Amino acid sequence: MKTQKIILFVLLVTGLLSSCYEDKSSLNYTLINPINIELGNASTDYSVFAYDTLEIKPIVYKEGVNDDNLAFRWTISGNYIPPTLLDTTMTLKARIDLQPQSIAYNLLYEVLDRTTGIVQEQTFKVKVETPFGPGLILSETEDDQTSDISLIRAYNFSSGFQKDQDTTMRNLFSLVNKRKICGVGTAILSTTYGVYGRYLTIGTKTSVDRIDPFDYSYIDGNGESFMIDPQNYHVSSLGFSSNAGCIETIVIGGKLYTHYYQTQAIHKFSYYLLTSDMTDYRVGLSTQPEWAYGLCFDEMNGRFLEINGTKYLRVMNSSKLEPNAAFDPNKLQNFTCRAMFSGKNNISHNILQEKDPATGQAKPNGKIYCYDTQQAYYYADPDLINGMPSKIIDLNEFPEIQDALFFTGTNNRDYIYYATPTKVYTIDLTMRTATADYVVPTTESTDEVITSMAVWLGNGMMNYTNNRGDMATTVSNNNMLVVTTYSPSLKEGFVRTLPISIYTGRIEQNKDYYGLFRGFGKITATTPQK
Amino acid sequence: MKYIIPFISCFLVLMSCTKESEYSVPEETVYSPKTNAFRATRITGTNTHWGDFTLYLGYDKDQLNSITRTNAQGDTVGGFGMVQSTGAWSLFLNDYVPTIDQDSIVRLDNQLKEQYGAGNYSLADSIPQTSQTLQELSVYLYTDGRVKKSVVKQYVPNPNRYATGQDFKYAYILSTTTSSTYEYNSNSDVCVNRIMYDVHDPIDKDLYTRTLYKTEARYEANRIMSLSWFRAKGGDNFTEYNRYDYIYNGNHQLSGIQGDNFSRKFTYNGNQVIMTTDNTETITYELDTHGNVVKMNDGAGNSWQIEYERGNGNFSLFTLLTDRMLNPFFIK
């Protein structure tokens, strides 16, 4: 009983003390203004070329708070990359060094109010596209020891480009792969753009590098590019045929290696081809026509060899020659090959010059000839005509032929073009005349010399003078020469495009129709990217 | 049993005195939106775009609800559009433009002449026309009526409006978009103005170049004393790059605005004010007894006469706030 009284008393006192309790928990609060992120009418989805600069300009504020009390973070993530901080300012301006992907990256924008610790977020989607497309790829060197790759996308080289859209992107190899190419480019070649198994191969006297022309990322090089490491990476020639067997060829140390590029399984060059008669050989130059098996010149034995797909190098059968054949393709031991390219009417023009037997090099003032051989479709040549002789053209009467550095021609004209250090001549094979149709300009420097010359086989357009004297337009494929030059005094390399008249076969005389791209190092090799 | 009643009594005392928390409205600044004592009702004048014109302005309460433009002949050649929603409205100042080219107009004229005889028809009334927006103003409001944000889109006539055949185009082209977001001080004056200025590509209006600005105004009493300019480039925060100082004369009239590479002077002579900018541009204003601008002439082919009535209106919103801050002689 007494206990009950005590308990009751305690309860009464507790109740008395806690009565009239005033709950003050909801008094005296202030509203916090939101952090505003204004985008205007801008979308939250962006598309940017890789290595291009992305700019996003929002206005961010919080009413009543000084802008200095706001902190910003732009972080990009997605596509398996770790979240990467791009910028810490209100507006974003950052170069996007990310791989092009089909799925957009996520860009997170965070705004921190330092006075409250509250963070406001805004998300964006950023699609990274490849900036590289069809155009002219060139290998250039600034120091004669290392090289880099540049891409020109222009009216002359790319479909759908107007002249005021010409774009040059330099040093793409080092931009993407963070290193230069070890050596001076001797040959460069790209397989068809956009197809699986695409490769851009760059050869020097000491290295082989293969990159993806889609984004210029490194694939492999040197021994890794071969099933059996050749140990020597002195590249003298690269070839590619998209039609005649889909074969890419590379000549290293005199041996010819092939890569069947359309397969998804194997992407390395196989062991070098053997000759059909199992004799040794040393290939210098090779050519890959559009629809015929390729041809190469065996410097060791003085003969033409057919590149029979990925199987072997076929030795021509001299016993099958016509009695009045112009020459025996197996008896050219006195010559070295200077150039090989396609001509009109399924002919291969092969420029041979007398060689010094001691050195194997062209003899000073050695006679120069064009040994024409026949081309036959790779899929229909039962009589093995491909590579058989057609005729010999004596080039020795043409001016400055001994000074010629480069030879080329188109497969739709009976013309050959040769370049000395300062001039380009046009040989009319029908009329047997040669004309100096282009002279390297001397207005800026007097030491500018030609460093390469090739017929353009890519996309793009060109202007020329029609038979009424007006400006006309046509595709530049097989109708334009790409001549690269270098001026040691200016330390500058140039790319010059020379349209070829579709009427006369001669180089266009109206200089307004020439293309000029400058600001390069010494350009040593070029290739179209289609 | 005898203790239960005291226990219940104490329990009731406990419950009856306990006071729950009261809902307390947080303290907020109370703003009073600025209003005008007079508003423009008619503007007559000439400018390089319209030539001779008259604008008739109508209001519903304090808001524009009609604008009609006539030419020197009294024909209606421009109009007005409006879209309104909760807390926001948009006004469109429109030109009426022909949808056929000059060659077609000539053919129409000949056709009508042939059909009705010379002088028996109105070619102007027969030409098919459409409305093209010259300026679009969108305003977003606070609940108390203050402007929170305004967006002004400026269009320009199509450069191919005088071409013929397939080259003829009449659609106006979006030129610039200026988006201004305001912050107010306790006197309901705009103290911070954040501006997005977009210049659009004439061919693809979705391509634009954006520049960000901010102004911060400092006031003394109700007079603006300085205007600081900030700019945010890509990869940057707002950084101050200029400051305009406001100078007043002994009559408390604004006599000058001075900044880096900017100077503006106001010279008063009776009811006339001459505004000179950078010692090159001169505009002359004439004011009525209430200080409203009733005449304006810039000496470059633009001159206006304005008539007013008592009441508040929002026509002045067509003039950007920064322009109003730099020139108090705007049309209200």
Short mmCIF file of C-alpha atoms in Angstrom, two decimals, chain A residues 81-381:
data_model
loop_
_atom_site.label_atom_id
_atom_site.label_comp_id
_atom_site.label_asym_id
_atom_site.label_seq_id
_atom_site.Cartn_x
_atom_site.Cartn_y
_atom_site.Cartn_z
CA ILE A 81 36.21 4.89 -68.35
CA PRO A 82 36.83 6.00 -64.76
CA PRO A 83 35.04 9.24 -63.86
CA THR A 84 37.28 12.03 -65.07
CA LEU A 85 37.18 15.60 -63.86
CA LEU A 86 37.06 17.95 -66.83
CA ASP A 87 36.68 21.39 -65.30
CA THR A 88 35.89 23.25 -62.11
CA THR A 89 34.37 26.47 -63.41
CA MET A 90 30.84 27.62 -64.06
CA THR A 91 31.22 27.16 -67.81
CA LEU A 92 32.86 24.16 -69.37
CA LYS A 93 35.57 24.33 -71.99
CA ALA A 94 37.53 21.15 -72.31
CA ARG A 95 39.13 19.12 -75.04
CA ILE A 96 37.49 15.74 -75.20
CA ASP A 97 40.29 13.19 -75.35
CA LEU A 98 37.95 10.21 -75.40
CA GLN A 99 37.48 7.34 -77.79
CA PRO A 100 34.57 7.69 -80.20
CA GLN A 101 31.79 5.36 -79.11
CA SER A 102 28.30 4.57 -80.31
CA ILE A 103 26.93 5.16 -76.79
CA ALA A 104 27.12 8.63 -75.28
CA TYR A 105 29.26 9.39 -72.27
CA ASN A 106 27.65 10.80 -69.10
CA LEU A 107 28.65 14.31 -68.07
CA LEU A 108 27.74 15.24 -64.51
CA TYR A 109 27.66 18.91 -63.53
CA GLU A 110 27.66 19.52 -59.77
CA VAL A 111 27.20 22.89 -58.14
CA LEU A 112 28.06 23.18 -54.47
CA ASP A 113 26.70 25.98 -52.32
CA ARG A 114 29.46 26.47 -49.78
CA THR A 115 27.14 28.29 -47.38
CA THR A 116 24.88 25.28 -46.90
CA GLY A 117 26.78 22.32 -48.35
CA ILE A 118 23.89 21.59 -50.69
CA VAL A 119 24.80 20.23 -54.13
CA GLN A 120 22.66 20.69 -57.23
CA GLU A 121 23.26 18.36 -60.17
CA GLN A 122 22.60 18.50 -63.88
CA THR A 123 23.39 15.62 -66.22
CA PHE A 124 24.29 15.76 -69.87
CA LYS A 125 24.89 13.19 -72.56
CA VAL A 126 28.01 13.62 -74.70
CA LYS A 127 28.36 11.57 -77.86
CA VAL A 128 31.94 11.43 -79.07
CA GLU A 129 32.23 11.07 -82.84
CA THR A 130 35.28 10.34 -84.86
CA PRO A 131 36.63 13.50 -86.46
CA PHE A 132 38.57 11.56 -89.01
CA GLY A 133 37.08 10.69 -92.31
CA PRO A 134 38.01 10.30 -95.93
CA GLY A 135 40.74 12.61 -97.18
CA LEU A 136 44.47 12.73 -97.82
CA ILE A 137 46.73 11.18 -95.20
CA LEU A 138 50.36 12.12 -95.22
CA SER A 139 53.48 11.21 -93.33
CA GLU A 140 55.67 14.17 -92.44
CA THR A 141 58.85 14.72 -90.49
CA GLU A 142 60.16 17.80 -88.70
CA ASP A 143 63.55 16.38 -87.71
CA ASP A 144 64.38 13.68 -90.32
CA GLN A 145 64.30 11.16 -87.51
CA THR A 146 60.71 10.79 -86.43
CA SER A 147 57.43 11.17 -88.27
CA ASP A 148 53.81 11.94 -87.65
CA ILE A 149 50.55 11.60 -89.54
CA SER A 150 48.32 14.41 -90.75
CA LEU A 151 44.93 14.37 -92.42
CA ILE A 152 43.56 16.84 -94.92
CA ARG A 153 39.83 16.81 -95.50
CA ALA A 154 39.07 19.11 -98.38
CA TYR A 155 37.17 19.80 -101.57
CA ASN A 156 39.83 17.92 -103.56
CA PHE A 157 40.03 14.96 -101.22
CA SER A 158 36.65 14.40 -99.57
CA SER A 159 33.08 14.02 -100.73
CA GLY A 160 30.65 16.76 -99.83
CA PHE A 161 33.28 19.34 -98.93
CA GLN A 162 33.13 22.91 -100.17
CA LYS A 163 36.36 24.82 -100.69
CA ASP A 164 35.82 26.98 -97.62
CA GLN A 165 35.49 23.85 -95.48
CA ASP A 166 39.00 22.57 -96.13
CA THR A 167 40.35 21.23 -92.83
CA THR A 168 43.82 20.08 -91.87
CA MET A 169 44.47 18.00 -88.77
CA ARG A 170 48.12 17.61 -87.93
CA ASN A 171 50.12 15.26 -85.76
CA LEU A 172 47.28 12.83 -85.25
CA PHE A 173 49.48 9.83 -84.50
CA SER A 174 51.19 11.51 -81.58
CA LEU A 175 47.99 13.21 -80.44
CA VAL A 176 46.29 9.87 -80.00
CA ASN A 177 49.19 7.60 -79.15
CA LYS A 178 51.36 10.06 -77.23
CA ARG A 179 54.50 9.30 -79.24
CA LYS A 180 55.98 9.99 -82.65
CA ILE A 181 56.65 7.35 -85.30
CA CYS A 182 60.21 6.08 -84.99
CA GLY A 183 61.69 6.87 -88.37
CA VAL A 184 60.94 8.78 -91.55
CA GLY A 185 57.90 7.46 -93.43
CA THR A 186 58.79 5.53 -96.56
CA ALA A 187 55.33 4.21 -97.30
CA ILE A 188 51.86 4.71 -95.93
CA LEU A 189 48.62 3.02 -96.89
CA SER A 190 45.05 2.77 -95.62
CA THR A 191 42.55 0.06 -96.37
CA THR A 192 38.94 0.92 -97.02
CA TYR A 193 37.55 3.25 -94.36
CA GLY A 194 34.65 2.08 -92.27
CA VAL A 195 34.99 -1.62 -92.97
CA TYR A 196 35.96 -4.09 -90.29
CA GLY A 197 39.60 -4.99 -90.44
CA ARG A 198 40.53 -1.44 -91.42
CA TYR A 199 44.19 -0.51 -91.06
CA LEU A 200 46.40 2.46 -91.65
CA THR A 201 49.91 1.09 -92.03
CA ILE A 202 52.93 3.36 -91.76
CA GLY A 203 56.33 2.06 -92.79
CA THR A 204 59.73 3.59 -92.22
CA LYS A 205 63.24 2.20 -92.68
CA THR A 206 63.14 0.86 -89.16
CA SER A 207 59.55 0.41 -88.09
CA VAL A 208 56.05 -0.69 -88.93
CA ASP A 209 53.03 0.83 -87.18
CA ARG A 210 49.41 -0.01 -87.74
CA ILE A 211 46.61 2.18 -86.46
CA ASP A 212 42.84 2.28 -86.82
CA PRO A 213 41.99 5.01 -89.37
CA PHE A 214 38.66 5.44 -87.59
CA ASP A 215 40.20 6.99 -84.51
CA TYR A 216 43.99 6.73 -85.09
CA SER A 217 44.38 4.45 -82.09
CA TYR A 218 47.35 2.11 -82.15
CA ILE A 219 46.70 -1.52 -83.16
CA ASP A 220 50.13 -3.08 -83.38
CA GLY A 221 53.53 -2.68 -84.98
CA ASN A 222 56.87 -4.19 -85.83
CA GLY A 223 56.94 -7.89 -84.98
CA GLU A 224 53.41 -7.84 -83.57
CA SER A 225 52.05 -7.11 -87.05
CA PHE A 226 53.38 -10.41 -88.37
CA MET A 227 52.61 -14.00 -87.63
CA ILE A 228 56.34 -14.62 -87.76
CA ASP A 229 58.45 -11.65 -86.76
CA PRO A 230 60.63 -10.66 -89.73
CA GLN A 231 63.05 -8.93 -87.31
CA ASN A 232 63.74 -6.31 -89.93
CA TYR A 233 61.25 -3.50 -90.46
CA HIS A 234 62.69 -1.65 -93.42
CA VAL A 235 59.52 -1.04 -95.45
CA SER A 236 60.06 -0.27 -99.09
CA SER A 237 56.55 -0.71 -100.41
CA LEU A 238 52.92 -1.09 -99.34
CA GLY A 239 50.10 -2.25 -101.54
CA PHE A 240 46.39 -2.84 -101.27
CA SER A 241 43.66 -4.11 -103.56
CA SER A 242 40.07 -3.95 -102.43
CA ASN A 243 38.80 -5.82 -105.44
CA ALA A 244 41.48 -8.26 -106.55
CA GLY A 245 41.44 -10.56 -103.59
CA CYS A 246 41.23 -7.99 -100.74
CA ILE A 247 44.92 -8.25 -100.07
CA GLU A 248 47.26 -5.89 -98.31
CA THR A 249 50.94 -6.32 -99.08
CA ILE A 250 54.10 -5.09 -97.43
CA VAL A 251 57.67 -5.42 -98.68
CA ILE A 252 60.26 -5.68 -95.95
CA GLY A 253 63.86 -6.57 -96.50
CA GLY A 254 63.07 -7.59 -100.06
CA LYS A 255 60.40 -10.08 -99.02
CA LEU A 256 56.74 -9.64 -99.74
CA TYR A 257 54.20 -10.33 -97.00
CA THR A 258 50.45 -10.42 -97.42
CA HIS A 259 47.45 -9.87 -95.20
CA TYR A 260 43.99 -10.97 -96.27
CA TYR A 261 42.26 -8.06 -94.62
CA GLN A 262 38.61 -9.01 -94.92
CA THR A 263 38.77 -11.92 -92.52
CA GLN A 264 37.74 -11.23 -88.96
CA ALA A 265 40.00 -13.95 -87.63
CA ILE A 266 43.56 -13.07 -88.54
CA HIS A 267 44.82 -9.52 -88.78
CA LYS A 268 48.51 -10.07 -89.08
CA PHE A 269 50.74 -10.35 -92.09
CA SER A 270 51.48 -13.95 -92.88
CA TYR A 271 54.89 -15.41 -93.62
CA TYR A 272 56.43 -13.94 -96.74
CA LEU A 273 55.38 -15.43 -100.06
CA LEU A 274 57.62 -17.91 -101.78
CA THR A 275 58.14 -17.96 -105.52
CA SER A 276 56.48 -20.62 -107.60
CA ASP A 277 59.85 -21.98 -108.57
CA MET A 278 61.08 -21.82 -104.94
CA THR A 279 63.97 -19.54 -105.88
CA ASP A 280 65.03 -16.71 -103.64
CA TYR A 281 64.09 -13.16 -104.46
CA ARG A 282 64.42 -9.59 -103.38
CA VAL A 283 61.45 -7.37 -104.18
CA GLY A 284 61.88 -3.62 -104.42
CA LEU A 285 58.63 -2.15 -105.65
CA SER A 286 55.19 -3.61 -106.23
CA THR A 287 51.87 -2.50 -107.62
CA GLN A 288 48.31 -3.58 -106.89
CA PRO A 289 45.93 -2.87 -109.82
CA GLU A 290 42.27 -2.59 -109.15
CA TRP A 291 41.13 -5.86 -110.70
CA ALA A 292 44.27 -7.79 -111.49
CA TYR A 293 46.67 -9.60 -109.26
CA GLY A 294 49.57 -7.41 -108.26
CA LEU A 295 52.99 -7.30 -109.85
CA CYS A 296 56.37 -6.84 -108.25
CA PHE A 297 59.93 -6.58 -109.51
CA ASP A 298 62.52 -9.04 -108.26
CA GLU A 299 65.73 -6.96 -108.03
CA MET A 300 67.81 -10.03 -107.27
CA ASN A 301 66.89 -11.95 -110.41
CA GLY A 302 65.78 -9.14 -112.69
CA ARG A 303 62.24 -10.35 -113.30
CA PHE A 304 58.59 -9.56 -112.81
CA LEU A 305 56.65 -11.72 -110.39
CA GLU A 306 52.89 -11.90 -110.08
CA ILE A 307 51.49 -11.59 -106.55
CA ASN A 308 49.10 -14.48 -106.76
CA GLY A 309 46.79 -13.60 -103.91
CA THR A 310 48.14 -14.84 -100.63
CA LYS A 311 49.48 -18.03 -102.15
CA TYR A 312 52.80 -17.38 -103.87
CA LEU A 313 54.77 -15.18 -106.23
CA ARG A 314 54.19 -16.60 -109.66
CA VAL A 315 57.16 -16.72 -112.00
CA MET A 316 56.22 -15.86 -115.60
CA ASN A 317 56.56 -18.68 -118.06
CA SER A 318 59.00 -17.47 -120.71
CA SER A 319 58.19 -20.45 -122.88
CA LYS A 320 54.66 -19.11 -123.28
CA LEU A 321 55.89 -15.84 -124.78
CA GLU A 322 54.88 -14.90 -128.28
CA PRO A 323 57.75 -15.03 -130.74
CA ASN A 324 57.58 -11.26 -131.19
CA ALA A 325 57.12 -10.48 -127.53
CA ALA A 326 58.54 -7.08 -126.68
CA PHE A 327 60.69 -8.51 -123.93
CA ASP A 328 61.13 -11.47 -121.64
CA PRO A 329 59.82 -10.62 -118.17
CA ASN A 330 62.45 -12.94 -116.69
CA LYS A 331 65.42 -11.34 -118.39
CA LEU A 332 65.65 -7.89 -116.89
CA GLN A 333 68.78 -8.42 -114.84
CA ASN A 334 70.37 -5.19 -115.99
CA PHE A 335 67.63 -3.04 -114.54
CA THR A 336 66.29 -1.71 -111.31
CA CYS A 337 62.67 -0.72 -110.96
CA ARG A 338 61.91 2.98 -110.37
CA ALA A 339 58.11 2.90 -110.41
CA MET A 340 55.11 0.67 -111.11
CA PHE A 341 51.58 1.98 -111.79
CA SER A 342 48.52 1.27 -113.89
CA GLY A 343 47.89 2.79 -117.30
CA LYS A 344 45.10 2.84 -119.81
CA ASN A 345 43.61 -0.30 -121.37
CA ASN A 346 44.63 -2.68 -118.59
CA ILE A 347 48.31 -1.97 -118.86
CA SER A 348 50.90 -1.74 -116.11
CA HIS A 349 53.62 0.84 -116.67
CA ASN A 350 56.89 -0.26 -115.08
CA ILE A 351 59.73 2.26 -115.14
CA LEU A 352 63.07 0.45 -115.30
CA GLN A 353 66.50 2.03 -115.35
CA GLU A 354 69.87 0.48 -116.05
CA LYS A 355 71.55 -0.39 -112.80
CA ASP A 356 75.08 -0.56 -111.52
CA PRO A 357 75.62 -4.29 -110.96
CA ALA A 358 77.97 -3.59 -108.07
CA THR A 359 75.56 -1.51 -106.04
CA GLY A 360 72.23 -2.58 -107.47
CA GLN A 361 71.27 1.08 -107.62
CA ALA A 362 70.33 2.98 -110.75
CA LYS A 363 73.38 3.76 -112.82
CA PRO A 364 74.11 7.46 -113.15
CA ASN A 365 72.69 8.45 -116.54
CA GLY A 366 71.52 4.86 -116.97
CA LYS A 367 68.95 4.42 -119.70
CA ILE A 368 65.34 4.64 -118.59
CA TYR A 369 62.50 2.73 -120.19
CA CYS A 370 58.87 2.03 -119.56
CA TYR A 371 58.26 -1.71 -119.73
CA ASP A 372 54.54 -2.16 -120.20
CA THR A 373 52.95 -5.40 -119.05
CA GLN A 374 49.42 -6.68 -119.44
CA GLN A 375 46.82 -6.86 -116.74
CA ALA A 376 44.16 -9.57 -116.62
CA TYR A 377 41.26 -9.96 -114.23
CA TYR A 378 42.39 -11.92 -111.25
CA TYR A 379 39.36 -14.18 -111.39
CA ALA A 380 39.62 -14.93 -115.14
CA ASP A 381 43.13 -15.40 -116.46
#
